[in-house]
Amino acid sequence: MLTLLAIAVIVWLVFGYFAYGRWVARQFQLDDANETPANKINDGEDYVPTRPFYLFGQHFSAIAAAGPIAGPIIACLAFGWLPCLLWIALGVVLIGAVHDFSALASSVRHGAQSIAEITRDKLGGKAGRALMAFIWIALVYVAVAFTDITAGTFVAGDESLIGETTFNPGGAVAMASVLYLGLSILLGIVERFLKPPLWLSTIIFVPATFALSYVGTQYSDVLMFSHQTWAVLILLYCIVASMMPVWALLQPRGYLGGFVLYAAIAVGVIGIFFGGYEIQQPAFKSFDVGGMTGMLFPFLFVTIACGACSGFHGLVCSGTTSKQIDKESHTRPIGYGGMLAEGFVAFIALVTVMIAFGDSLVGPDGKNLPAGKIYGNGIGNFLSLIIGQENLKFAVTFGAMAFSTFVFDTLDVTMRLGRYLVQELIGIPGKVGAVIGTLITVALPFGLIFLAKPGSYIEFWTLFGASNQLLAALTLLSITVWLYKARKRIAFTLLPMLFVLTITLWALTMIVIGNFQATNWYDIKLINGVMSLALIALAIFLVVKGLLKLREQRDDDFSQSKEVFAEV
């Protein structure tokens, strides 16, 4: 049963890329004769023409963070695996990959502008500022949720190994992850100044990346800090990383992180096809499992989040990746293909909980284990099929390190994007603007981390998922307006936009009601309720602006839009 499901998913994703993805790409009339922003500007900092394989790794690791892993696991535990599988498969091909590719292609055609700048051009200055505010709030929740998850991983790690008194699971993951960041900086320096062939760097640095899991197990007692200390250190790292040139950390870290992802996928495939595992979890549980977010409609969709569709990806596409696209034809494999690969990551994460027995999912406190630990256990067990059960300690450390690596890759990208947004809003360029933008962006996450209890990411997760997917809908709204003015087909962006918009506004409304009806209010619930209201108001404003724009003199901007589209 599991093998047949995996074959069906793989066939569907391949069909999506070569059939539907190719059709979507034709709507944008990609032309390698057009000079991309990376080649026009090429400042050696943010605008750098990058080889597609290198860029794919960076892009893939930036978008594939905790979302496509934690989301499917949390949703499966709540609703069963079948609705999760259906939404991941259909959503990633018809909505998520279309969103990512469209955001990337439109940004490249608009001088590598962010999606907020494109919205300002198409819907007006007020709409652009409203979307910037929306994006900024969404980024804050990305930073808070992922920082809390990573800090928790560094403290506790995998509870199945805690009994070993000479080994600290969390410390092993922390050591491996910190060394991974140092190795990434070293690769960036080597690539920048020594300029070796990419194959040579790959065969040296990629094996070294995997060796760090073993090093972490040998020095697991060196980096042993509290949850809050780790949260502060992670945010401080994000401040520094967001202001470093892309060649120094973003590109090399993303490239190495891509191989960690590739390895996790390969190990997952081996486990699925050769592990002999059977499905243990029920296919379906209930349409309402109780609690504020227990309704399958709409919370299944926003809980799975990035595994099927993610507005954060649009920020990566238009904020960093579009500045590194060498040729327009590269946008389909990186944009559309990258999201399909993330969908498969989500499927593997779903399998790690599908095959788990009930007792193995419960911690000493009687509650479900965190999603990162369930994933680490699953990947570790898959890897032990290859390297032997006696090496389970290393295998599980690798699985947990892979999870934290994905999160790390996204955290500093989040801070960099937040810095870009604030710089656009305050209009201060250069290093001074970068410092101000970074400090403003990190201030609220710092405050929320100190207010929230350790492990409170679950309090933010549903709101993060809803804001994330609502951002995808608003991105598709801007792209639909652009395509409509250029007299191009719009159904492939309009219909996904309407579906995601409806689901996410529904979810946010229920979150507002649930938080404000809580009998014991506390700061986090109050903040979540207020932020949800703000997101709803901003989204409604943007939708109204989009509808009014389409009604106003449909042909006024036709010539200009067509010129931008064709890049003549």
Coordinates of C-alpha atoms in Angstrom, one line a residue:
M1 CA 0.0 0.0 0.0
L2 CA 2.7 2.5 1.0
T3 CA 4.8 1.7 -2.1
L4 CA 1.9 2.1 -4.4
L5 CA 1.1 5.5 -2.8
A6 CA 4.7 6.6 -3.3
I7 CA 4.7 5.6 -6.9
A8 CA 1.5 7.4 -7.6
V9 CA 2.8 10.6 -5.9
I10 CA 6.1 10.5 -7.9
V11 CA 4.2 9.9 -11.2
W12 CA 1.9 12.8 -10.4
L13 CA 4.7 15.2 -9.6
V14 CA 6.6 14.3 -12.8
F15 CA 3.4 14.8 -14.8
G16 CA 2.8 18.1 -13.2
Y17 CA 6.3 19.4 -14.1
F18 CA 6.4 18.2 -17.7
A19 CA 2.8 18.8 -18.6
Y20 CA 1.1 21.4 -16.5
G21 CA 4.3 23.2 -15.6
R22 CA 5.3 23.5 -19.2
W23 CA 1.9 24.9 -20.1
V24 CA 2.1 27.5 -17.4
A25 CA 5.6 28.5 -18.5
R26 CA 4.3 29.1 -22.0
Q27 CA 1.9 31.7 -20.7
F28 CA 4.9 33.8 -19.7
Q29 CA 6.7 33.6 -23.0
L30 CA 10.1 33.0 -21.5
D31 CA 13.0 34.2 -23.7
D32 CA 16.7 33.8 -22.9
A33 CA 17.4 36.7 -25.2
N34 CA 16.1 39.0 -22.5
E35 CA 18.7 40.3 -20.1
T36 CA 17.9 39.4 -16.5
P37 CA 18.3 41.8 -13.6
A38 CA 21.2 39.7 -12.3
N39 CA 23.1 40.4 -15.5
K40 CA 22.0 44.0 -15.8
I41 CA 23.1 45.1 -12.3
N42 CA 25.6 42.4 -11.2
D43 CA 26.8 44.3 -8.1
G44 CA 28.5 41.3 -6.5
E45 CA 26.3 41.7 -3.4
D46 CA 22.6 40.9 -4.0
Y47 CA 22.5 40.8 -7.8
V48 CA 24.7 37.9 -8.9
P49 CA 24.1 35.7 -12.0
T50 CA 24.2 32.1 -10.6
R51 CA 24.5 28.7 -12.2
P52 CA 21.0 27.0 -12.1
F53 CA 22.1 23.9 -10.2
Y54 CA 23.9 26.0 -7.6
L55 CA 20.9 28.4 -7.4
F56 CA 18.4 25.5 -7.2
G57 CA 20.1 24.2 -4.1
Q58 CA 20.1 27.6 -2.4
H59 CA 16.4 28.3 -3.4
F60 CA 15.3 24.8 -2.4
S61 CA 16.9 25.0 1.0
A62 CA 15.5 28.5 1.6
I63 CA 11.9 27.5 0.9
A64 CA 12.0 23.9 2.4
A65 CA 12.1 24.7 6.1
A66 CA 10.0 23.4 8.9
G67 CA 6.7 24.1 7.1
P68 CA 6.6 21.1 4.7
I69 CA 7.8 18.8 7.6
A70 CA 6.0 19.9 10.7
G71 CA 2.7 20.9 8.9
P72 CA 1.9 17.4 7.4
I73 CA 2.9 15.7 10.6
I74 CA 0.7 17.9 12.8
A75 CA -2.2 17.6 10.3
C76 CA -1.9 13.8 10.1
L77 CA -2.0 13.4 13.8
A78 CA -5.2 15.5 13.9
F79 CA -7.2 14.4 10.8
G80 CA -5.6 11.3 9.4
W81 CA -3.2 10.8 6.5
L82 CA -5.6 10.6 3.5
P83 CA -6.9 14.2 3.5
C84 CA -3.3 15.4 4.0
L85 CA -2.0 13.3 1.0
L86 CA -4.8 14.6 -1.3
W87 CA -4.2 18.2 -0.4
I88 CA -0.4 17.9 -0.7
A89 CA -0.6 16.2 -4.2
L90 CA -3.3 18.5 -5.7
G91 CA -2.2 21.7 -4.0
V92 CA 1.4 21.5 -4.9
V93 CA 0.9 21.0 -8.6
L94 CA -2.1 23.2 -9.3
I95 CA -1.5 26.0 -6.7
G96 CA 1.8 26.0 -4.9
A97 CA 4.1 25.5 -7.9
V98 CA 2.1 27.9 -10.0
H99 CA 2.4 30.5 -7.3
D100 CA 6.2 30.0 -6.9
F101 CA 6.9 30.0 -10.7
S102 CA 4.6 33.0 -11.3
A103 CA 6.2 35.0 -8.5
L104 CA 9.7 34.3 -9.8
A105 CA 8.9 35.0 -13.5
S106 CA 7.0 38.2 -12.7
S107 CA 9.8 39.5 -10.5
V108 CA 12.5 38.8 -13.1
R109 CA 10.3 40.6 -15.7
H110 CA 9.9 43.6 -13.3
G111 CA 13.6 44.2 -12.6
A112 CA 13.8 41.7 -9.7
Q113 CA 11.3 43.9 -7.8
S114 CA 9.7 42.3 -4.7
I115 CA 6.1 41.2 -4.9
A116 CA 5.2 44.2 -2.7
E117 CA 6.8 46.6 -5.3
I118 CA 4.9 44.8 -8.1
T119 CA 1.7 45.2 -6.2
R120 CA 2.4 48.9 -5.7
D121 CA 3.0 49.3 -9.5
K122 CA -0.2 47.4 -10.4
L123 CA -2.6 48.4 -7.6
G124 CA -1.2 51.7 -6.3
G125 CA 1.0 53.0 -3.5
K126 CA -1.5 52.3 -0.7
A127 CA -1.9 48.7 -1.8
G128 CA 1.9 48.3 -2.0
R129 CA 2.3 49.6 1.6
A130 CA -0.6 47.4 2.8
L131 CA 1.0 44.4 1.3
M132 CA 4.4 45.3 2.9
A133 CA 2.7 45.5 6.3
F134 CA 1.0 42.2 5.7
I135 CA 4.3 40.5 4.6
W136 CA 6.2 42.0 7.6
I137 CA 3.6 40.5 10.0
A138 CA 3.8 37.2 8.3
L139 CA 7.7 37.2 8.4
V140 CA 7.5 38.0 12.2
Y141 CA 5.5 34.8 12.7
V142 CA 7.9 32.8 10.5
A143 CA 10.8 34.0 12.6
V144 CA 9.1 33.3 16.0
A145 CA 7.7 29.9 15.1
F146 CA 10.9 28.6 13.5
T147 CA 13.2 30.1 16.1
D148 CA 11.2 28.4 18.9
I149 CA 11.3 25.1 17.0
T150 CA 15.0 25.2 16.4
A151 CA 15.8 26.2 20.0
G152 CA 13.8 23.3 21.2
T153 CA 15.6 20.9 19.0
F154 CA 19.0 22.1 20.3
V155 CA 17.9 21.6 23.9
A156 CA 16.2 18.2 23.9
G157 CA 16.8 16.5 20.6
D158 CA 15.4 13.0 20.2
E159 CA 14.0 11.6 23.5
S160 CA 14.6 8.0 22.4
L161 CA 18.4 8.6 23.0
I162 CA 18.2 10.6 26.2
G163 CA 18.9 7.5 28.3
E164 CA 22.5 7.5 27.1
T165 CA 24.2 9.5 29.9
T166 CA 27.3 10.2 27.8
F167 CA 25.3 11.6 24.9
N168 CA 23.1 14.7 24.7
P169 CA 20.9 14.5 21.7
G170 CA 20.1 18.2 21.5
G171 CA 23.7 19.2 22.0
A172 CA 24.7 16.9 19.2
V173 CA 22.3 18.6 16.8
A174 CA 23.4 22.0 18.0
M175 CA 27.0 21.3 17.5
A176 CA 26.4 19.8 14.0
S177 CA 24.3 22.7 13.0
V178 CA 26.7 25.4 14.2
L179 CA 29.6 23.7 12.4
Y180 CA 27.4 23.5 9.3
L181 CA 27.1 27.3 9.3
G182 CA 30.9 27.7 9.8
L183 CA 31.5 25.3 6.9
S184 CA 29.1 27.3 4.7
I185 CA 31.1 30.5 5.3
L186 CA 34.3 28.7 4.5
L187 CA 32.8 27.5 1.2
G188 CA 31.7 31.0 0.4
I189 CA 35.2 32.4 0.9
V190 CA 36.7 29.6 -1.2
E191 CA 34.3 30.1 -4.0
R192 CA 34.7 33.9 -4.0
F193 CA 38.5 34.2 -3.9
L194 CA 39.9 30.8 -5.1
K195 CA 37.1 30.2 -7.7
P196 CA 37.7 26.4 -8.0
P197 CA 35.5 24.3 -10.3
L198 CA 32.1 23.6 -8.8
W199 CA 32.6 19.9 -8.9
L200 CA 35.8 20.1 -6.9
S201 CA 34.1 22.2 -4.2
T202 CA 31.2 19.8 -4.2
I203 CA 33.2 16.6 -3.6
I204 CA 35.1 18.3 -0.7
F205 CA 32.4 20.3 1.1
V206 CA 29.3 18.0 0.7
P207 CA 30.9 15.0 2.4
A208 CA 32.2 17.3 5.1
T209 CA 28.7 18.5 5.7
F210 CA 27.5 14.9 6.3
A211 CA 30.5 14.2 8.5
L212 CA 29.3 17.0 10.9
S213 CA 26.5 14.7 12.2
Y214 CA 29.2 12.3 13.5
V215 CA 31.2 15.2 14.9
G216 CA 28.1 16.4 16.7
T217 CA 27.7 13.0 18.4
Q218 CA 31.3 13.2 19.6
Y219 CA 31.0 16.7 21.1
S220 CA 27.3 16.6 22.2
D221 CA 28.1 18.2 25.6
V222 CA 29.8 21.4 24.4
L223 CA 26.9 23.6 23.4
M224 CA 24.4 23.0 26.2
F225 CA 22.3 26.1 26.7
S226 CA 18.7 26.8 27.8
H227 CA 15.8 27.1 25.4
Q228 CA 15.6 30.9 25.7
T229 CA 19.4 31.3 25.4
W230 CA 19.4 29.4 22.1
A231 CA 16.4 31.5 20.9
V232 CA 18.3 34.7 21.5
L233 CA 21.5 33.3 19.9
I234 CA 19.6 32.2 16.8
L235 CA 18.0 35.7 16.4
L236 CA 21.4 37.3 16.9
Y237 CA 22.8 35.0 14.2
C238 CA 19.9 36.1 11.9
I239 CA 20.8 39.8 12.4
V240 CA 24.4 39.2 11.3
A241 CA 23.4 36.8 8.5
S242 CA 20.8 39.1 7.0
M243 CA 23.5 41.8 6.3
M244 CA 26.2 39.6 4.9
P245 CA 26.7 39.5 1.1
V246 CA 24.9 36.6 -0.5
W247 CA 28.1 35.0 -1.6
A248 CA 29.4 34.8 2.0
L249 CA 26.7 32.8 3.5
L250 CA 23.3 32.7 1.7
Q251 CA 24.6 31.0 -1.5
P252 CA 27.0 28.5 0.0
R253 CA 24.8 27.6 2.9
G254 CA 21.9 27.1 0.6
Y255 CA 24.0 25.0 -1.7
L256 CA 25.1 22.7 1.0
G257 CA 21.7 22.7 2.6
G258 CA 20.3 21.6 -0.7
F259 CA 22.4 18.4 -0.6
V260 CA 21.2 17.7 3.0
L261 CA 17.7 18.0 1.6
Y262 CA 18.6 15.7 -1.4
A263 CA 20.0 13.2 1.1
A264 CA 17.0 13.3 3.3
I265 CA 14.8 12.7 0.2
A266 CA 17.0 9.8 -0.9
V267 CA 16.9 8.3 2.5
G268 CA 13.2 8.7 2.6
V269 CA 12.8 7.0 -0.7
I270 CA 14.9 4.1 0.4
G271 CA 12.9 3.8 3.6
I272 CA 9.6 3.9 1.8
F273 CA 10.5 1.4 -1.0
F274 CA 12.9 -1.0 0.9
G275 CA 12.0 -0.6 4.6
G276 CA 9.0 -2.9 4.5
Y277 CA 7.0 -0.5 6.6
E278 CA 3.2 -0.7 6.9
I279 CA 0.8 2.2 7.4
Q280 CA -0.1 2.3 11.1
Q281 CA -2.1 5.6 11.3
P282 CA -5.8 5.8 10.3
A283 CA -6.6 7.2 6.9
F284 CA -9.2 9.5 8.3
K285 CA -10.2 10.5 11.8
S286 CA -12.9 13.2 11.9
F287 CA -14.0 16.4 10.3
D288 CA -13.9 17.9 13.8
V289 CA -11.3 16.7 16.3
G290 CA -12.1 19.4 18.8
G291 CA -10.4 22.5 20.0
M292 CA -10.2 26.0 18.4
T293 CA -8.5 24.7 15.3
G294 CA -10.0 21.2 15.1
M295 CA -12.1 21.6 12.0
L296 CA -10.8 19.9 8.9
F297 CA -12.2 22.7 6.8
P298 CA -10.4 25.2 6.8
F299 CA -7.6 24.1 9.2
L300 CA -6.3 21.1 7.3
F301 CA -5.1 23.5 4.5
V302 CA -3.4 26.1 6.7
T303 CA -1.8 23.5 9.0
I304 CA -0.1 21.7 6.2
A305 CA 1.0 25.1 5.0
C306 CA 4.2 25.1 2.9
G307 CA 3.8 21.4 1.9
A308 CA 1.2 22.5 -0.7
C309 CA 1.3 26.2 -1.0
S310 CA 3.4 29.0 0.7
G311 CA 3.3 32.7 0.3
F312 CA 6.8 32.8 1.9
H313 CA 8.1 31.2 -1.3
G314 CA 6.9 34.2 -3.2
L315 CA 9.1 36.4 -1.0
V316 CA 12.1 34.2 -1.6
C317 CA 11.4 34.1 -5.3
S318 CA 11.0 37.9 -5.7
G319 CA 13.4 38.9 -2.8
T320 CA 16.5 36.9 -3.4
T321 CA 16.2 34.3 -6.1
S322 CA 15.1 36.6 -8.9
K323 CA 18.2 38.7 -8.3
Q324 CA 20.3 35.6 -9.2
I325 CA 18.5 34.2 -12.2
D326 CA 21.0 34.1 -15.2
K327 CA 18.4 33.2 -17.9
E328 CA 14.6 33.4 -18.0
S329 CA 14.3 29.7 -18.9
H330 CA 15.8 28.9 -15.5
T331 CA 12.7 30.1 -13.7
R332 CA 10.7 27.0 -14.4
P333 CA 13.1 24.4 -13.0
I334 CA 13.9 26.6 -10.0
G335 CA 10.4 28.0 -9.3
Y336 CA 8.0 25.3 -10.4
G337 CA 10.4 22.4 -10.0
G338 CA 11.6 23.6 -6.5
M339 CA 8.0 23.6 -5.2
L340 CA 7.3 20.1 -6.6
A341 CA 10.5 18.9 -4.8
E342 CA 9.1 20.5 -1.6
G343 CA 5.8 18.7 -2.1
F344 CA 7.8 15.4 -2.1
V345 CA 9.6 16.5 1.1
A346 CA 6.1 17.0 2.6
F347 CA 5.1 13.5 1.5
I348 CA 8.2 11.9 3.1
A349 CA 7.4 13.8 6.3
L350 CA 3.9 12.5 6.2
V351 CA 5.2 8.9 5.8
T352 CA 7.3 9.3 8.9
V353 CA 4.1 9.6 11.0
M354 CA 2.0 7.3 8.9
I355 CA 4.2 4.3 9.7
A356 CA 4.7 5.2 13.4
F357 CA 2.9 3.2 16.1
G358 CA 0.8 5.1 18.6
D359 CA 3.2 4.7 21.6
S360 CA 6.2 5.9 19.6
L361 CA 4.5 9.3 19.0
V362 CA 3.9 10.1 22.6
G363 CA 6.4 11.6 25.0
P364 CA 6.9 11.1 28.7
D365 CA 4.3 13.8 29.4
G366 CA 1.6 11.9 27.6
K367 CA 1.5 14.5 24.8
N368 CA 2.4 13.9 21.1
L369 CA 6.1 14.4 20.4
P370 CA 7.0 17.6 18.5
A371 CA 6.9 17.2 14.7
G372 CA 10.7 17.7 14.4
K373 CA 11.4 14.7 16.7
I374 CA 8.9 12.5 14.8
Y375 CA 10.6 13.4 11.6
G376 CA 14.1 12.9 13.1
N377 CA 13.1 9.4 14.3
G378 CA 11.7 8.5 10.9
I379 CA 14.6 9.7 8.9
G380 CA 17.0 8.1 11.4
N381 CA 15.2 4.7 11.1
F382 CA 15.3 5.0 7.3
L383 CA 19.0 5.7 7.4
S384 CA 19.8 2.9 9.8
L385 CA 18.6 0.5 7.0
I386 CA 21.7 1.5 5.2
I387 CA 24.3 2.0 7.9
G388 CA 23.0 -0.5 10.4
Q389 CA 20.9 -0.3 13.6
E390 CA 24.1 0.0 15.7
N391 CA 24.6 3.5 14.2
L392 CA 21.1 4.7 15.2
K393 CA 22.6 7.5 17.3
F394 CA 24.4 9.0 14.3
A395 CA 21.3 8.4 12.0
V396 CA 18.8 10.1 14.3
T397 CA 21.3 13.0 14.8
F398 CA 21.5 13.4 11.1
G399 CA 17.7 13.4 10.8
A400 CA 17.4 16.1 13.5
M401 CA 20.2 18.1 12.1
A402 CA 18.5 18.0 8.7
F403 CA 15.4 19.4 10.2
S404 CA 17.2 22.2 12.0
T405 CA 19.3 22.9 8.9
F406 CA 16.1 23.5 6.9
V407 CA 14.9 25.9 9.6
F408 CA 18.2 27.7 9.8
D409 CA 18.3 28.2 6.1
T410 CA 14.9 29.9 6.2
L411 CA 15.4 32.0 9.3
D412 CA 18.1 34.3 8.0
V413 CA 16.4 34.5 4.6
T414 CA 13.3 35.7 6.6
M415 CA 15.3 38.4 8.3
R416 CA 17.0 39.5 5.0
L417 CA 13.5 39.8 3.4
G418 CA 12.2 41.7 6.4
R419 CA 15.2 44.1 6.1
Y420 CA 14.5 44.6 2.4
L421 CA 10.8 45.5 3.2
V422 CA 11.7 48.0 5.9
Q423 CA 14.3 49.6 3.7
E424 CA 11.7 50.0 1.0
L425 CA 9.3 51.6 3.4
I426 CA 11.7 54.0 5.1
G427 CA 13.6 54.8 1.9
I428 CA 17.1 54.6 3.4
P429 CA 19.5 52.7 1.2
G430 CA 23.0 51.3 1.9
K431 CA 24.4 49.9 5.1
V432 CA 22.7 52.3 7.4
G433 CA 19.3 51.3 6.0
A434 CA 20.2 47.7 6.2
V435 CA 21.1 48.0 9.9
I436 CA 17.9 49.9 10.7
G437 CA 15.7 47.5 8.7
T438 CA 17.2 44.5 10.4
L439 CA 16.8 45.9 13.9
I440 CA 13.2 46.9 13.3
T441 CA 12.4 43.4 11.9
V442 CA 14.0 41.5 14.7
A443 CA 12.5 43.6 17.5
L444 CA 9.1 42.0 17.7
P445 CA 10.4 38.4 17.4
F446 CA 12.7 39.1 20.3
G447 CA 9.7 40.4 22.3
L448 CA 7.5 37.4 21.5
I449 CA 10.2 34.9 22.3
F450 CA 10.6 36.4 25.8
L451 CA 6.8 36.5 26.3
A452 CA 6.1 33.0 25.1
K453 CA 6.9 29.9 27.1
P454 CA 9.5 27.4 25.5
G455 CA 7.8 25.2 23.0
S456 CA 5.0 27.7 22.3
Y457 CA 5.5 27.5 18.6
I458 CA 2.2 25.5 18.4
E459 CA 0.5 28.7 19.5
F460 CA 1.8 30.4 16.4
W461 CA 1.6 27.6 13.9
T462 CA -1.9 27.9 12.7
L463 CA -1.7 31.7 12.5
F464 CA 1.6 31.3 10.7
G465 CA 0.0 28.9 8.2
A466 CA -3.0 31.0 7.6
S467 CA -1.0 34.2 7.1
N468 CA 1.4 32.4 4.9
Q469 CA -1.2 31.0 2.5
L470 CA -3.2 34.2 2.5
L471 CA 0.0 35.9 1.4
A472 CA 0.1 33.4 -1.5
A473 CA -3.4 34.4 -2.5
L474 CA -2.5 38.1 -2.4
T475 CA 0.6 37.4 -4.5
L476 CA -1.6 35.6 -7.1
L477 CA -4.0 38.5 -7.0
S478 CA -1.2 40.9 -8.1
I479 CA 0.0 38.6 -10.8
T480 CA -3.6 38.0 -12.0
V481 CA -4.0 41.8 -12.4
W482 CA -0.7 42.1 -14.3
L483 CA -1.7 39.2 -16.6
Y484 CA -5.2 40.6 -17.2
K485 CA -3.8 44.0 -18.2
A486 CA -1.4 42.3 -20.6
R487 CA -4.3 40.4 -22.1
K488 CA -3.0 37.0 -21.1
R489 CA -4.8 33.9 -19.7
I490 CA -5.6 34.4 -16.0
A491 CA -7.7 31.3 -15.0
F492 CA -4.6 29.4 -13.9
T493 CA -3.8 32.1 -11.3
L494 CA -7.3 33.4 -10.6
L495 CA -8.9 30.2 -9.6
P496 CA -6.2 29.1 -7.1
M497 CA -6.2 32.7 -5.7
L498 CA -10.0 32.5 -5.0
F499 CA -9.7 29.1 -3.3
V500 CA -6.8 30.0 -1.1
L501 CA -8.2 33.4 -0.3
T502 CA -11.5 31.9 0.9
I503 CA -9.9 29.2 3.0
T504 CA -7.4 31.5 4.7
L505 CA -9.9 34.3 5.5
W506 CA -12.2 31.6 6.9
A507 CA -9.4 30.2 9.1
L508 CA -8.2 33.6 10.3
T509 CA -11.8 34.6 11.3
M510 CA -12.1 31.4 13.4
I511 CA -8.7 32.2 15.0
V512 CA -9.9 35.6 15.9
I513 CA -13.1 34.3 17.5
G514 CA -11.3 31.5 19.3
N515 CA -8.6 33.7 20.8
F516 CA -11.0 36.4 21.9
Q517 CA -13.4 33.9 23.4
A518 CA -10.7 32.2 25.5
T519 CA -11.7 32.2 29.1
N520 CA -8.1 32.8 30.4
W521 CA -6.6 35.5 28.2
Y522 CA -2.9 35.8 28.2
D523 CA -0.5 37.9 26.2
I524 CA 0.1 35.4 23.3
K525 CA -3.6 34.8 22.7
L526 CA -4.4 38.5 22.7
I527 CA -1.5 39.2 20.4
N528 CA -2.5 36.4 18.0
G529 CA -6.1 37.7 17.9
V530 CA -5.1 41.3 17.2
M531 CA -2.6 40.2 14.5
S532 CA -5.3 38.0 12.9
L533 CA -7.6 41.0 12.7
A534 CA -4.9 43.1 11.2
L535 CA -4.2 40.5 8.6
I536 CA -7.9 40.2 7.7
A537 CA -8.3 43.9 7.3
L538 CA -5.2 44.3 5.1
A539 CA -6.2 41.4 2.9
I540 CA -9.8 42.7 2.4
F541 CA -8.3 46.2 1.5
L542 CA -6.0 44.6 -1.1
V543 CA -8.8 42.5 -2.6
V544 CA -11.0 45.6 -2.9
K545 CA -8.1 47.6 -4.5
G546 CA -7.6 44.8 -7.0
L547 CA -11.2 44.6 -8.0
L548 CA -11.4 48.4 -8.4
K549 CA -8.3 48.5 -10.4
L550 CA -9.7 46.0 -12.9
R551 CA -12.8 48.1 -13.3
E552 CA -10.9 51.3 -13.9
Q553 CA -10.1 52.0 -17.5
R554 CA -9.0 48.4 -18.4
D555 CA -6.8 49.5 -21.3
D556 CA -5.0 52.5 -19.7
D557 CA -1.9 50.6 -18.8
F558 CA -2.1 48.0 -21.5
S559 CA 0.8 49.3 -23.6
Q560 CA 3.2 49.7 -20.6
S561 CA 2.2 46.3 -19.2
K562 CA 2.7 44.6 -22.5
E563 CA 6.1 46.2 -22.9
V564 CA 7.2 45.0 -19.5
F565 CA 5.9 41.5 -20.2
A566 CA 7.8 41.2 -23.5
E567 CA 10.9 43.0 -22.2
V568 CA 11.4 44.8 -25.5

